[in-house]
Short mmCIF file of C-alpha atoms in Angstrom, two decimals:
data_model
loop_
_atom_site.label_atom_id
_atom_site.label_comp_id
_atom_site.label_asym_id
_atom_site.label_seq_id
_atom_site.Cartn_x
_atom_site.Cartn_y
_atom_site.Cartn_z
CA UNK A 1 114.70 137.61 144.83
CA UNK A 2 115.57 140.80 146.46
CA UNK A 3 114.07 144.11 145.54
CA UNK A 4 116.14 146.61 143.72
CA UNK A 5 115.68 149.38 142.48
CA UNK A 6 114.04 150.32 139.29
CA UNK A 7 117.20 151.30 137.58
CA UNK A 8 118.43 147.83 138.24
CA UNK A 9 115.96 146.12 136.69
CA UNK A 10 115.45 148.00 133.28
CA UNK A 11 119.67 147.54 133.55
CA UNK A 12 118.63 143.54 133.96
CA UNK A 13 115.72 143.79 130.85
CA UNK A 14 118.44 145.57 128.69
CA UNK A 15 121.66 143.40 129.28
CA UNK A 16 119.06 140.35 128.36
CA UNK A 17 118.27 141.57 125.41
CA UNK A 18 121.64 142.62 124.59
CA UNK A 19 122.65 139.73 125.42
CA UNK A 20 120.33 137.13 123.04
CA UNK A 21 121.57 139.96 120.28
CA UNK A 22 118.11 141.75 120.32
CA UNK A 23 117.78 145.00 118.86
CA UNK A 24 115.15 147.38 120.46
CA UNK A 25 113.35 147.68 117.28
CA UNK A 26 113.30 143.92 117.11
CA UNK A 27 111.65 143.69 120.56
CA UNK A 28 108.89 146.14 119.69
CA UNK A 29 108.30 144.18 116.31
CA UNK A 30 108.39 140.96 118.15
CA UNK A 31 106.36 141.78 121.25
CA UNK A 32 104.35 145.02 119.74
CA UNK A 33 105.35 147.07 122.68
CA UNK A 34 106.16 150.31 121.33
CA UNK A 35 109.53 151.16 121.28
CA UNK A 36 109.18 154.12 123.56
CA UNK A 37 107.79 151.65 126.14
CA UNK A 38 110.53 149.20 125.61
CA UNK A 39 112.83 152.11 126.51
CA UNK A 40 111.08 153.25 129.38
CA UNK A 41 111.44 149.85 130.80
CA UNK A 42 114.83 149.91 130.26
CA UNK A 43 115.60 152.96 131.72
CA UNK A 44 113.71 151.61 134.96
CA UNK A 45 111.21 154.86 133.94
CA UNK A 46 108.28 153.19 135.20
CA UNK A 47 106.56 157.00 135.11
CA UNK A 48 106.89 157.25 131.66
CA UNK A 49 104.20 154.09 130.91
CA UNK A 50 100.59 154.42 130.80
CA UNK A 51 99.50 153.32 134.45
CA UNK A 52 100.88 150.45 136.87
CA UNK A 53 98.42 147.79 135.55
CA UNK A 54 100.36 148.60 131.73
CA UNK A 55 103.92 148.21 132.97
CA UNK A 56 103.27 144.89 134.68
CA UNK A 57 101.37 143.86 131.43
CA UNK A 58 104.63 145.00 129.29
CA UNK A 59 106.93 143.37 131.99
CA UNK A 60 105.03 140.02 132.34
CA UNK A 61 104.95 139.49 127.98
CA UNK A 62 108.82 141.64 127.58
CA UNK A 63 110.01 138.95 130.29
CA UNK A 64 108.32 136.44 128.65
CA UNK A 65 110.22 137.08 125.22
CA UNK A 66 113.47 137.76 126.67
CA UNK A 67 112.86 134.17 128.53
CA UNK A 68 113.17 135.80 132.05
CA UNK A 69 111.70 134.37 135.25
CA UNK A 70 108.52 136.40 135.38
CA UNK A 71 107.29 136.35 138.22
CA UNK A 72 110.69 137.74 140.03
CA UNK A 73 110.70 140.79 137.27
CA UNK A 74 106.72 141.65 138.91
CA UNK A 75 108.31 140.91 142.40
CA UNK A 76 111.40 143.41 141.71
CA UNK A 77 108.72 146.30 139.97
CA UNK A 78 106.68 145.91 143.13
#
C-alpha cells in the first residue's frame, strides 16, 4: 500500500468505524484506548499520543477491532 499522509489514515480509521456503526465511546469501551487517543488517531495527530512505540500499539489492537489489514495501517504510520 502506498504511504499517505497521516490525515489520510486517521480519515481511513474513522470512516471504518463509522462505517460498522461504531461510536467513539464504544471503541474506547471495547478496545480500552482512551477516547482522547482514539481521537488523536483519527485526526492523524500522531503528536498527541504518548511516544511512537504507543501509537503503533493503539494502531495494531484499533485495526484489529475495526477488522483492518494491520500490517498496511503500521506501513501507512511509518
Amino acid at each position: 500500500m502506498a504511504q499517505i499522509g497521516h490525515s489520510a489514515l486517521g480519515l481511513y480509521l474513522r470512516e471504518a468505524r463509522e462505517a460498522r456503526g461504531i461510536s467513539l465511546g464504544q471503541a474506547a469501551q471495547d478496545t480500552r484506548i482512551v477516547v482522547r487517543y482514539l481521537a488523536a488517531l483519527e485526526q492523524g495527530e500522531f503528536h498527541h499520543l504518548p511516544g511512537d512505540v504507543y501509537a503503533r500499539g493503539f494502531l495494531r489492537n484499533y485495526g484489529q477491532y475495526l477488522n483492518l489489514p494491520v500490517e498496511d495501517l503500521i506501513e501507512m504510520y511509518r
